[in-house]
Short mmCIF file of C-alpha atoms in Angstrom, two decimals:
data_model
loop_
_atom_site.label_atom_id
_atom_site.label_comp_id
_atom_site.label_asym_id
_atom_site.label_seq_id
_atom_site.Cartn_x
_atom_site.Cartn_y
_atom_site.Cartn_z
CA MET A 4 154.12 24.69 -60.21
CA ILE A 5 153.25 21.30 -58.76
CA ARG A 6 151.47 22.62 -55.70
CA ARG A 7 149.47 24.96 -57.94
CA GLY A 8 148.71 22.12 -60.36
CA LYS A 9 147.23 20.03 -57.57
CA SER A 10 145.06 22.82 -56.23
CA ASP A 11 143.87 23.94 -59.68
CA GLY A 12 143.19 20.39 -60.83
CA TRP A 13 145.37 20.17 -63.95
CA LEU A 14 147.80 17.87 -62.11
CA LYS A 15 145.21 15.82 -60.26
CA LEU A 16 142.37 13.40 -61.08
CA PRO A 17 139.53 12.17 -58.84
CA HIS A 18 140.37 8.88 -57.16
CA ASP A 19 137.43 7.18 -58.86
CA ALA A 20 138.99 7.95 -62.26
CA ILE A 21 141.81 5.54 -61.47
CA ASN A 22 139.46 2.58 -61.86
CA SER A 23 138.62 3.45 -65.46
CA TRP A 24 142.24 4.40 -66.18
CA SER A 25 143.45 1.00 -64.99
CA ALA A 26 141.00 -0.82 -67.27
CA MET A 27 142.20 1.19 -70.27
CA GLN A 28 145.87 0.56 -69.44
CA GLY A 29 145.58 -3.19 -68.93
CA ALA A 30 146.05 -3.18 -65.17
CA GLU A 31 143.80 -5.73 -63.46
CA LEU A 32 141.98 -5.52 -60.13
CA SER A 33 140.37 -8.67 -58.74
CA GLY A 34 137.55 -7.93 -56.31
CA LEU A 35 138.93 -4.47 -55.54
CA ARG A 36 138.31 -0.84 -56.36
CA VAL A 37 140.05 2.42 -55.54
CA SER A 38 137.85 4.34 -53.13
CA SER A 39 137.78 7.94 -51.96
CA ASP A 40 137.65 8.80 -48.26
CA ALA A 41 135.43 6.58 -46.21
CA GLU A 42 133.32 8.20 -43.53
CA GLY A 43 135.48 9.00 -40.51
CA GLU A 44 138.70 8.25 -42.40
CA LYS A 45 139.38 11.59 -44.09
CA GLN A 46 143.06 11.42 -43.24
CA LYS A 47 143.60 8.49 -45.62
CA GLY A 48 142.66 10.30 -48.83
CA ALA A 49 142.13 7.09 -50.80
CA SER A 50 142.22 3.38 -50.16
CA LEU A 51 141.72 -0.04 -51.73
CA ARG A 52 138.32 -1.57 -50.89
CA VAL A 53 136.95 -5.05 -51.41
CA THR A 54 133.96 -5.22 -53.78
CA LYS A 55 132.68 -8.69 -52.94
CA ASP A 56 132.21 -10.86 -49.88
CA GLY A 57 134.64 -13.64 -49.17
CA LEU A 58 137.81 -12.41 -50.83
CA THR A 59 140.28 -15.29 -50.45
CA LEU A 60 143.63 -16.55 -51.74
CA ALA A 61 141.80 -17.92 -54.79
CA ASP A 62 141.34 -14.31 -55.93
CA ASN A 63 145.11 -13.68 -56.05
CA PRO A 64 146.62 -11.64 -57.49
CA LEU A 65 144.39 -8.86 -56.21
CA ILE A 66 146.24 -6.42 -58.47
CA GLN A 67 148.41 -7.03 -61.50
CA VAL A 68 150.18 -4.06 -63.07
CA PRO A 69 152.04 -4.62 -66.38
CA ARG A 70 155.76 -3.99 -66.19
CA GLU A 71 155.58 -1.07 -68.62
CA LEU A 72 153.37 0.81 -66.12
CA VAL A 73 155.80 0.33 -63.23
CA LEU A 74 157.61 3.64 -62.91
CA SER A 75 161.21 2.59 -62.32
CA ARG A 76 164.59 3.71 -63.62
CA GLU A 77 164.35 1.07 -66.35
CA THR A 78 160.96 2.39 -67.50
CA VAL A 79 162.15 6.01 -67.51
CA GLU A 80 165.20 5.11 -69.59
CA GLY A 81 162.88 3.28 -72.00
CA TYR A 82 160.71 6.38 -72.44
CA ALA A 83 163.83 8.46 -73.10
CA ARG A 84 165.08 6.02 -75.75
CA SER A 85 161.68 5.82 -77.43
CA GLY A 86 161.69 9.45 -78.49
CA ASP A 87 161.06 11.84 -75.58
CA GLY A 88 163.91 14.21 -76.39
CA SER A 89 163.18 16.53 -73.48
CA LEU A 90 163.43 13.67 -71.01
CA ARG A 91 166.56 12.33 -72.66
CA ASP A 92 168.27 15.73 -72.57
CA VAL A 93 167.68 16.19 -68.86
CA LEU A 94 168.65 12.61 -67.96
CA GLU A 95 171.93 12.96 -69.83
CA ALA A 96 172.65 16.35 -68.28
CA ALA A 97 171.90 15.10 -64.76
CA GLY A 98 174.67 12.50 -65.01
CA ASP A 99 175.11 10.16 -62.04
CA PHE A 100 172.00 11.47 -60.28
CA ALA A 101 169.84 10.17 -63.15
CA GLN A 102 171.43 6.73 -62.74
CA THR A 103 169.62 6.23 -59.44
CA SER A 104 165.99 5.09 -59.26
CA ARG A 105 164.98 8.18 -57.31
CA GLY A 106 166.80 10.58 -59.62
CA ALA A 107 165.37 9.07 -62.81
CA VAL A 108 161.81 9.00 -61.46
CA LEU A 109 161.95 12.56 -60.09
CA ILE A 110 163.18 13.88 -63.43
CA PHE A 111 160.45 11.97 -65.28
CA LEU A 112 157.76 13.39 -62.98
CA LEU A 113 159.19 16.87 -63.42
CA ILE A 114 159.02 16.59 -67.21
CA GLN A 115 155.42 15.35 -67.04
CA ALA A 116 154.41 18.21 -64.75
CA THR A 117 156.12 20.68 -67.07
CA HIS A 118 154.23 19.34 -70.09
CA SER A 119 150.93 19.74 -68.21
CA CYS A 120 151.56 23.18 -66.74
CA PRO A 121 149.65 26.19 -68.13
CA ASP A 122 151.29 28.81 -65.93
CA LEU A 123 152.43 29.45 -62.32
CA PRO A 124 152.87 31.43 -58.99
CA HIS A 125 152.39 29.70 -55.64
CA SER A 126 152.70 30.07 -51.86
CA VAL A 127 154.09 27.80 -49.17
CA ASP A 128 153.11 27.63 -45.51
CA ASP A 129 156.16 26.85 -43.38
CA GLU A 130 155.16 24.85 -40.29
CA ARG A 131 158.58 23.48 -39.43
CA THR A 132 158.85 25.38 -36.15
CA LEU A 133 156.23 23.00 -34.74
CA LEU A 134 158.96 20.35 -34.75
CA ALA A 135 161.29 22.19 -32.35
CA GLY A 136 162.99 19.71 -30.05
CA THR A 137 161.95 16.60 -32.00
CA SER A 138 164.32 14.31 -33.90
CA LEU A 139 162.42 15.21 -37.08
CA GLN A 140 163.61 18.82 -36.99
CA PRO A 141 167.32 18.13 -37.77
CA ALA A 142 166.34 15.37 -40.21
CA LEU A 143 164.08 17.78 -42.07
CA HIS A 144 166.73 20.50 -42.12
CA ALA A 145 169.27 18.03 -43.53
CA LYS A 146 166.79 16.84 -46.15
CA VAL A 147 165.98 20.39 -47.26
CA ARG A 148 169.70 21.18 -47.57
CA SER A 149 170.15 18.04 -49.66
CA LEU A 150 167.21 18.97 -51.89
CA TYR A 151 168.57 22.49 -52.39
CA ARG A 152 171.90 21.00 -53.43
CA GLU A 153 170.20 18.63 -55.88
CA PHE A 154 168.07 21.44 -57.28
CA ASP A 155 171.13 23.64 -57.84
CA GLU A 156 172.95 20.76 -59.52
CA LEU A 157 169.93 20.10 -61.76
CA LYS A 158 169.82 23.77 -62.74
CA SER A 159 173.54 23.83 -63.46
CA ALA A 160 173.35 20.62 -65.50
CA THR A 161 170.34 21.65 -67.64
CA SER A 162 170.66 25.43 -68.00
CA LYS A 163 172.45 25.03 -71.34
CA ILE A 164 169.61 22.98 -72.81
CA GLY A 165 167.55 25.50 -74.75
CA TRP A 166 164.05 24.47 -73.78
CA CYS A 167 165.07 23.96 -70.11
CA GLN A 168 166.55 27.46 -69.92
CA GLN A 169 163.45 29.01 -71.46
CA THR A 170 160.78 26.94 -69.70
CA TRP A 171 162.34 26.24 -66.32
CA TRP A 172 165.04 28.78 -65.55
CA ASP A 173 164.19 32.04 -67.34
CA GLU A 174 164.18 34.85 -64.76
CA ILE A 175 160.82 36.18 -65.98
CA ASP A 176 158.94 33.30 -67.57
CA GLY A 177 160.61 30.29 -65.93
CA VAL A 178 158.12 28.10 -64.11
CA LEU A 179 160.34 25.83 -62.03
CA THR A 180 161.01 26.60 -58.36
CA PHE A 181 162.60 24.77 -55.46
CA ASP A 182 159.14 24.01 -54.11
CA ASP A 183 158.50 21.87 -57.20
CA TRP A 184 161.56 19.76 -56.43
CA LEU A 185 160.41 19.45 -52.82
CA GLN A 186 156.96 18.30 -53.99
CA LEU A 187 158.49 15.73 -56.34
CA ASP A 188 160.62 14.28 -53.57
CA ALA A 189 157.55 14.01 -51.34
CA MET A 190 155.66 12.19 -54.11
CA TYR A 191 158.50 9.73 -54.53
CA ARG A 192 159.19 9.05 -50.85
CA SER A 193 155.55 8.53 -49.99
CA ARG A 194 154.83 6.13 -52.87
CA ALA A 195 158.02 4.31 -53.89
CA LEU A 196 158.19 0.62 -52.95
CA GLU A 197 161.10 -1.80 -53.25
CA PHE A 198 160.18 -4.59 -55.65
CA PRO A 199 162.36 -7.67 -56.15
CA ASN A 200 164.25 -7.67 -59.48
CA ILE A 201 163.11 -4.08 -60.13
CA GLY A 202 164.35 -2.06 -57.17
CA ASP A 203 162.66 1.11 -55.95
CA ALA A 204 159.69 1.93 -58.13
CA MET A 205 156.34 3.71 -58.15
CA VAL A 206 153.51 1.34 -59.06
CA PRO A 207 150.03 2.62 -59.92
CA LEU A 208 147.12 1.05 -58.04
CA VAL A 209 149.40 -0.74 -55.58
CA ASP A 210 150.42 2.66 -54.22
CA MET A 211 146.78 3.24 -53.26
CA ALA A 212 147.12 0.65 -50.51
CA ASN A 213 147.38 2.22 -47.07
CA HIS A 214 149.57 1.03 -44.22
CA ALA A 215 148.67 -1.40 -41.46
CA SER A 216 151.17 -3.28 -39.34
CA GLY A 217 151.30 -6.69 -37.71
CA ASN A 218 148.28 -8.92 -38.09
CA ASP A 219 146.28 -6.05 -39.58
CA THR A 220 148.31 -6.16 -42.82
CA GLY A 221 146.02 -7.62 -45.47
CA ALA A 222 148.24 -8.03 -48.52
CA LEU A 223 151.81 -8.09 -49.76
CA TYR A 224 153.43 -6.98 -53.01
CA GLU A 225 155.89 -8.78 -55.28
CA CYS A 226 156.77 -9.34 -58.95
CA SER A 227 155.64 -12.04 -61.36
CA GLN A 228 158.13 -13.91 -63.54
CA ASP A 229 157.42 -11.56 -66.44
CA GLY A 230 158.09 -8.49 -64.30
CA ALA A 231 154.49 -7.45 -63.58
CA ALA A 232 153.84 -5.91 -60.17
CA LEU A 233 151.41 -7.97 -58.10
CA LEU A 234 149.36 -7.35 -54.98
CA LEU A 235 148.58 -10.63 -53.21
CA LEU A 236 146.23 -11.39 -50.35
CA ARG A 237 148.16 -12.74 -47.38
CA GLU A 238 147.82 -16.40 -46.61
CA GLY A 239 145.08 -17.10 -44.11
CA ARG A 240 143.26 -13.83 -44.77
CA GLN A 241 139.67 -13.52 -45.97
CA LEU A 242 138.05 -10.11 -46.52
CA ARG A 243 134.44 -9.00 -46.79
CA SER A 244 132.93 -6.48 -49.16
CA GLY A 245 133.83 -2.93 -48.19
CA GLU A 246 136.88 -3.91 -46.13
CA GLU A 247 140.13 -2.15 -46.85
CA VAL A 248 143.12 -3.94 -48.35
CA THR A 249 146.33 -2.77 -46.70
CA ILE A 250 150.06 -3.38 -47.00
CA THR A 251 152.86 -2.61 -44.56
CA TYR A 252 155.24 0.27 -45.10
CA GLY A 253 157.52 -1.25 -42.44
CA ASP A 254 156.30 -2.66 -39.13
CA GLU A 255 159.33 -1.44 -37.20
CA LYS A 256 159.61 2.05 -38.65
CA GLY A 257 159.51 4.73 -35.99
CA ALA A 258 157.05 7.59 -35.69
CA CYS A 259 159.60 10.09 -36.99
CA GLU A 260 160.36 8.07 -40.14
CA MET A 261 156.68 7.43 -40.86
CA LEU A 262 155.85 11.12 -40.52
CA PHE A 263 158.91 12.13 -42.54
CA SER A 264 158.26 9.73 -45.44
CA TYR A 265 154.49 9.24 -45.46
CA GLY A 266 152.99 12.17 -43.60
CA PHE A 267 151.19 10.25 -40.85
CA ILE A 268 151.82 8.47 -37.56
CA GLU A 269 150.36 5.04 -36.97
CA ASN A 270 147.60 4.83 -34.37
CA GLY A 271 148.03 2.94 -31.12
CA LEU A 272 151.74 3.56 -30.49
CA ASP A 273 152.97 3.72 -26.90
CA ASP A 274 156.19 5.47 -27.87
CA ALA A 275 158.08 6.60 -30.97
CA ARG A 276 159.56 3.10 -31.56
CA ASP A 277 162.78 4.52 -32.96
CA ILE A 278 164.80 7.72 -32.63
CA PHE A 279 168.17 8.80 -33.99
CA LEU A 280 170.23 11.20 -31.90
CA GLU A 281 173.30 12.96 -33.21
CA LEU A 282 176.58 12.46 -31.34
CA ARG A 283 179.66 14.64 -31.58
CA ILE A 284 183.31 13.93 -30.93
CA PRO A 285 184.45 16.25 -28.09
CA ASP A 286 186.44 19.27 -29.22
CA ASP A 287 189.26 18.40 -26.80
CA ASP A 288 189.77 14.96 -28.33
CA PRO A 289 193.27 15.12 -29.88
CA LEU A 290 192.17 12.67 -32.57
CA LYS A 291 188.92 14.45 -33.44
CA ARG A 292 189.91 15.43 -36.99
CA PRO A 293 191.22 12.02 -38.10
CA LYS A 294 188.25 10.30 -36.46
CA GLU A 295 185.82 12.48 -38.40
CA HIS A 296 187.83 11.98 -41.59
CA VAL A 297 187.74 8.16 -41.55
CA SER A 298 184.23 7.71 -40.19
CA ALA A 299 181.59 6.85 -42.76
CA ALA A 300 179.12 5.80 -40.05
CA ALA A 301 176.06 7.88 -39.27
CA PRO A 302 177.28 10.32 -36.59
CA GLY A 303 174.88 9.33 -33.88
CA VAL A 304 173.04 6.60 -32.02
CA ARG A 305 169.80 4.84 -32.89
CA ILE A 306 167.63 4.08 -29.88
CA TYR A 307 164.68 1.79 -30.41
CA SER A 308 162.04 0.07 -28.32
CA ARG A 309 160.75 -3.45 -28.66
CA PRO A 310 158.45 -5.52 -26.43
CA GLN A 311 161.58 -6.85 -24.69
CA GLY A 312 162.79 -3.36 -23.78
CA VAL A 313 164.89 -0.45 -25.04
CA HIS A 314 168.00 -1.07 -27.16
CA TRP A 315 170.59 1.06 -28.90
CA VAL A 316 173.02 0.64 -31.78
CA SER A 317 175.83 2.89 -33.00
CA ASP A 318 179.08 2.33 -34.86
CA TYR A 319 179.99 5.95 -34.26
CA VAL A 320 180.02 5.91 -30.46
CA TRP A 321 182.92 3.46 -30.34
CA ILE A 322 185.27 5.75 -32.24
CA ILE A 323 184.38 8.44 -29.68
CA CYS A 324 185.13 6.15 -26.74
CA VAL A 325 188.65 4.99 -27.60
CA ASN A 326 191.92 6.81 -28.14
CA GLU A 327 195.60 6.34 -28.79
CA GLU A 328 196.44 5.10 -25.29
CA ASP A 329 193.81 2.39 -25.72
CA GLY A 330 195.21 1.11 -29.01
CA LEU A 331 193.64 3.33 -31.67
CA GLN A 332 196.06 4.45 -34.37
CA PHE A 333 195.94 6.45 -37.59
CA LYS A 334 198.50 6.10 -40.37
CA VAL A 335 198.92 7.80 -43.72
CA ALA A 336 199.49 5.35 -46.59
CA GLN A 337 200.35 5.95 -50.23
CA THR A 338 197.83 4.74 -52.80
CA THR A 339 198.63 3.03 -56.09
CA ASP A 340 197.99 6.25 -58.01
CA GLY A 341 200.47 8.20 -55.92
CA GLY A 342 197.93 9.80 -53.62
CA ARG A 343 197.66 9.47 -49.86
CA GLU A 344 194.92 8.06 -47.65
CA LEU A 345 194.34 7.95 -43.93
CA GLN A 346 194.00 4.45 -42.48
CA VAL A 347 192.75 3.44 -39.04
CA PHE A 348 194.27 0.65 -36.91
CA TRP A 349 193.52 -1.03 -33.62
CA LYS A 350 196.70 -2.33 -32.03
CA GLU A 351 198.39 -2.64 -35.46
CA ARG A 352 195.33 -4.36 -37.01
CA GLN A 353 193.93 -2.34 -39.90
CA LEU A 354 190.18 -1.67 -39.89
CA GLU A 355 188.47 -1.59 -43.26
CA THR A 356 185.37 0.05 -41.77
CA LEU A 357 184.43 1.37 -38.35
CA SER A 358 181.69 -1.24 -38.13
CA GLU A 359 184.47 -3.70 -37.23
CA LEU A 360 185.51 -1.75 -34.16
CA GLU A 361 182.75 -2.86 -31.80
CA GLU A 362 183.39 -6.56 -32.43
CA ILE A 363 187.11 -6.06 -31.88
CA LEU A 364 186.50 -4.19 -28.64
CA ARG A 365 184.24 -7.00 -27.40
CA ASP A 366 187.27 -9.29 -27.37
CA GLU A 367 189.33 -6.87 -25.29
CA GLN A 368 189.87 -7.43 -21.57
CA GLN A 369 188.56 -3.91 -20.91
CA TRP A 370 185.30 -4.40 -22.84
CA ASP A 371 183.23 -3.54 -19.75
CA LEU A 372 184.98 -0.20 -19.45
CA PHE A 373 184.48 0.55 -23.14
CA GLN A 374 180.77 -0.16 -22.65
CA LEU A 375 180.65 2.25 -19.74
CA ARG A 376 182.29 4.95 -21.79
CA ALA A 377 179.66 4.41 -24.48
CA ILE A 378 176.87 4.68 -21.91
CA ALA A 379 178.46 7.81 -20.45
CA THR A 380 178.48 9.29 -23.96
CA ILE A 381 174.92 8.37 -24.92
CA GLN A 382 173.07 8.91 -21.64
CA PRO A 383 173.66 12.69 -21.43
CA ARG A 384 172.58 13.02 -25.06
CA VAL A 385 169.29 11.26 -24.28
CA ILE A 386 168.69 13.54 -21.31
CA GLU A 387 169.55 16.60 -23.41
CA GLN A 388 167.03 15.60 -26.10
CA LEU A 389 164.33 14.95 -23.51
CA ASP A 390 164.98 18.33 -21.90
CA ASN A 391 164.76 20.04 -25.30
CA LEU A 392 161.36 18.50 -25.94
CA LEU A 393 160.01 19.37 -22.51
CA GLU A 394 161.37 22.93 -22.63
CA THR A 395 159.95 23.77 -26.06
CA GLU A 396 156.54 22.18 -25.51
CA PRO A 397 154.89 24.91 -23.34
CA GLY A 398 155.86 27.70 -25.73
CA LEU A 399 154.36 25.96 -28.72
CA GLU A 400 150.93 25.78 -27.12
CA ASN A 401 150.49 29.55 -27.42
CA GLN A 402 152.06 30.02 -30.86
CA HIS A 403 151.09 29.29 -34.44
CA VAL A 404 147.46 30.32 -34.13
CA ASN A 405 147.17 30.28 -37.93
CA VAL A 406 148.71 26.84 -38.41
CA ARG A 407 146.55 24.08 -39.82
CA GLU A 408 145.23 21.68 -37.21
CA GLY A 409 146.42 18.58 -39.10
CA PRO A 410 150.16 19.38 -38.96
CA ALA A 411 149.78 20.74 -35.43
CA ALA A 412 148.16 17.51 -34.23
CA LEU A 413 150.86 15.40 -35.87
CA ALA A 414 153.59 17.50 -34.25
CA ARG A 415 151.95 17.11 -30.84
CA GLU A 416 151.68 13.35 -31.30
CA LEU A 417 155.32 13.03 -32.40
CA ARG A 418 156.42 14.99 -29.33
CA ARG A 419 154.34 12.79 -27.03
CA LEU A 420 155.75 9.58 -28.50
CA GLU A 421 159.37 10.76 -28.50
CA ILE A 422 159.08 11.96 -24.90
CA ALA A 423 157.76 8.51 -23.94
CA LEU A 424 160.63 6.72 -25.70
CA LEU A 425 163.29 9.03 -24.25
CA ARG A 426 161.92 8.54 -20.74
CA ARG A 427 162.11 4.78 -21.23
CA ALA A 428 165.64 5.16 -22.58
CA THR A 429 166.68 7.29 -19.60
CA GLN A 430 165.48 4.60 -17.22
CA HIS A 431 167.17 1.92 -19.33
CA PHE A 432 170.55 3.63 -19.12
CA GLU A 433 170.16 4.21 -15.39
CA ASN A 434 169.54 0.49 -14.97
CA GLU A 435 172.58 -0.34 -17.09
CA VAL A 436 174.71 1.96 -14.97
CA ARG A 437 173.52 0.28 -11.77
CA GLN A 438 174.21 -3.19 -13.14
CA CYS A 439 177.63 -2.49 -14.65
CA ARG A 440 180.74 -3.48 -12.73
CA LEU A 441 184.27 -2.43 -13.48
CA VAL A 442 186.53 -5.40 -14.03
CA ASP A 443 189.37 -4.77 -11.60
CA PRO A 444 190.73 -7.41 -9.23
CA LEU A 445 191.37 -4.85 -6.51
CA PHE A 446 187.81 -3.51 -6.53
CA PRO A 447 185.51 -6.40 -7.57
CA GLU A 448 182.51 -4.82 -5.84
CA VAL A 449 182.85 -1.28 -7.21
CA THR A 450 179.94 -0.43 -9.48
CA ILE A 451 179.95 2.29 -12.08
CA ALA A 452 177.49 4.24 -9.93
CA ASP A 453 180.14 4.34 -7.20
CA PHE A 454 182.96 4.99 -9.60
CA ARG A 455 181.23 7.96 -11.27
CA ARG A 456 181.57 9.86 -7.99
CA TRP A 457 185.31 9.82 -8.46
CA ARG A 458 186.71 12.76 -10.38
CA ASN A 459 187.11 12.27 -14.16
CA TRP A 460 186.49 8.52 -13.95
CA VAL A 461 186.09 8.06 -17.70
CA SER A 462 189.36 9.85 -18.44
CA LEU A 463 191.55 7.16 -16.89
CA PRO A 464 193.95 5.50 -19.31
CA LEU A 465 193.43 1.76 -19.23
CA SER A 466 197.07 1.27 -18.25
CA GLU A 467 196.49 2.94 -14.87
CA SER A 468 195.35 0.93 -11.87
CA PHE A 469 192.02 1.82 -10.34
CA SER A 470 193.60 1.32 -6.95
CA SER A 471 195.29 4.75 -6.95
CA PRO A 472 193.36 7.52 -5.21
CA PRO A 473 191.57 9.53 -7.91
CA GLU A 474 192.91 12.86 -6.68
CA LYS A 475 196.47 11.76 -7.58
CA ARG A 476 195.67 10.96 -11.18
CA THR A 477 196.07 13.53 -13.94
CA THR A 478 194.82 13.43 -17.47
CA SER A 479 194.57 15.77 -20.42
CA ARG A 480 190.98 15.07 -21.44
CA SER A 481 187.82 13.13 -20.82
CA LYS A 482 187.28 10.08 -22.98
CA ALA A 483 183.58 9.69 -22.65
#
């Protein structure tokens, strides 16, 4: 429905029409206009352009959008209370999902599209195979699964509402499909901004501002005291007529996140900036099931690059790297309502969340060894991801002859940037391995590079001395 509405024009207006719409609705632009594609910038679609020379701070706010035009959960609930029975029915049926900003806005957009729709078949080109080996592929699969679940829950919640059953879900005449829900989510993710005192919201006019990072960012957005959404020229900036006014979508967002949320990759990147790699607890870990049960952390590691070098962060890796012989314990406790819950302890100290574990381990005498276990867990995963990218790249060159060039070019760029980051990360971990030293009074000069040549080095219980010959030690599993 939505894809068809865009292509047929009944769900789309020319960009220039936004200028007259804003004047009618009471939204104010100071020295700006919404412009269609500039020459050589077709990928932007639309932008905000300066209409006079010498735009300065005196012209602030560049945009002022009345609060009632800001599409937030509060606004949607107001429309429902003011008499839109269809909207109210679906919001009530959707329950907790409609209590979130995203849920309320998606339902509102769906109702508006339904009101505008004359009819409906459609087709979808699936280009996801271009992402093979990239970190975007599992993220996209997880997102699609989540959207399917939401769509099924929406159908279940609204199928008993008469007009919903007839208009949306009827087997013959129903117009709503999963693709519509996917399109709505894309609209929301690519345009929603977080405003102070409002939360996540879609703001007309302001959402026409394209992204630029660092010193190239021309403006910022905030709220006035009366709740109006404002676009303000940054201090120290002065723009000439015809120049574009930009905001930042997040200077430190990685290439994968930018492509996932906004559909483009910023120019001039040396690497992907940020990548999330899934980690798994080994199957032979005797505490695998309780570890998975108590862990609310994202099951992976985030690797990111900054001018100072490559860094990584993960709450999850530490639960992989320790076990019962180290001090990790699980206990079943009875709750106040008579139920039971699994609790996690480190040497009799209860942990409220796994995010506490790293700080606790830092204070342990064996912190260096815990670090080495973490490196030994993450490093092979980095190499595996790099190998996946390099192995799938040649095959993609000769496939997908009918794929659009735009998505194909973006996929190639994402692969290039992620390969660059993973190569930097591989070198980073090799350097860490060379620099690490095991803290043992009997072997003060033994580095981890030397120690890795010993059999099952990471499986040694901390209670054992490193001075024993490795061939005499036995263990039931590897810890790293």
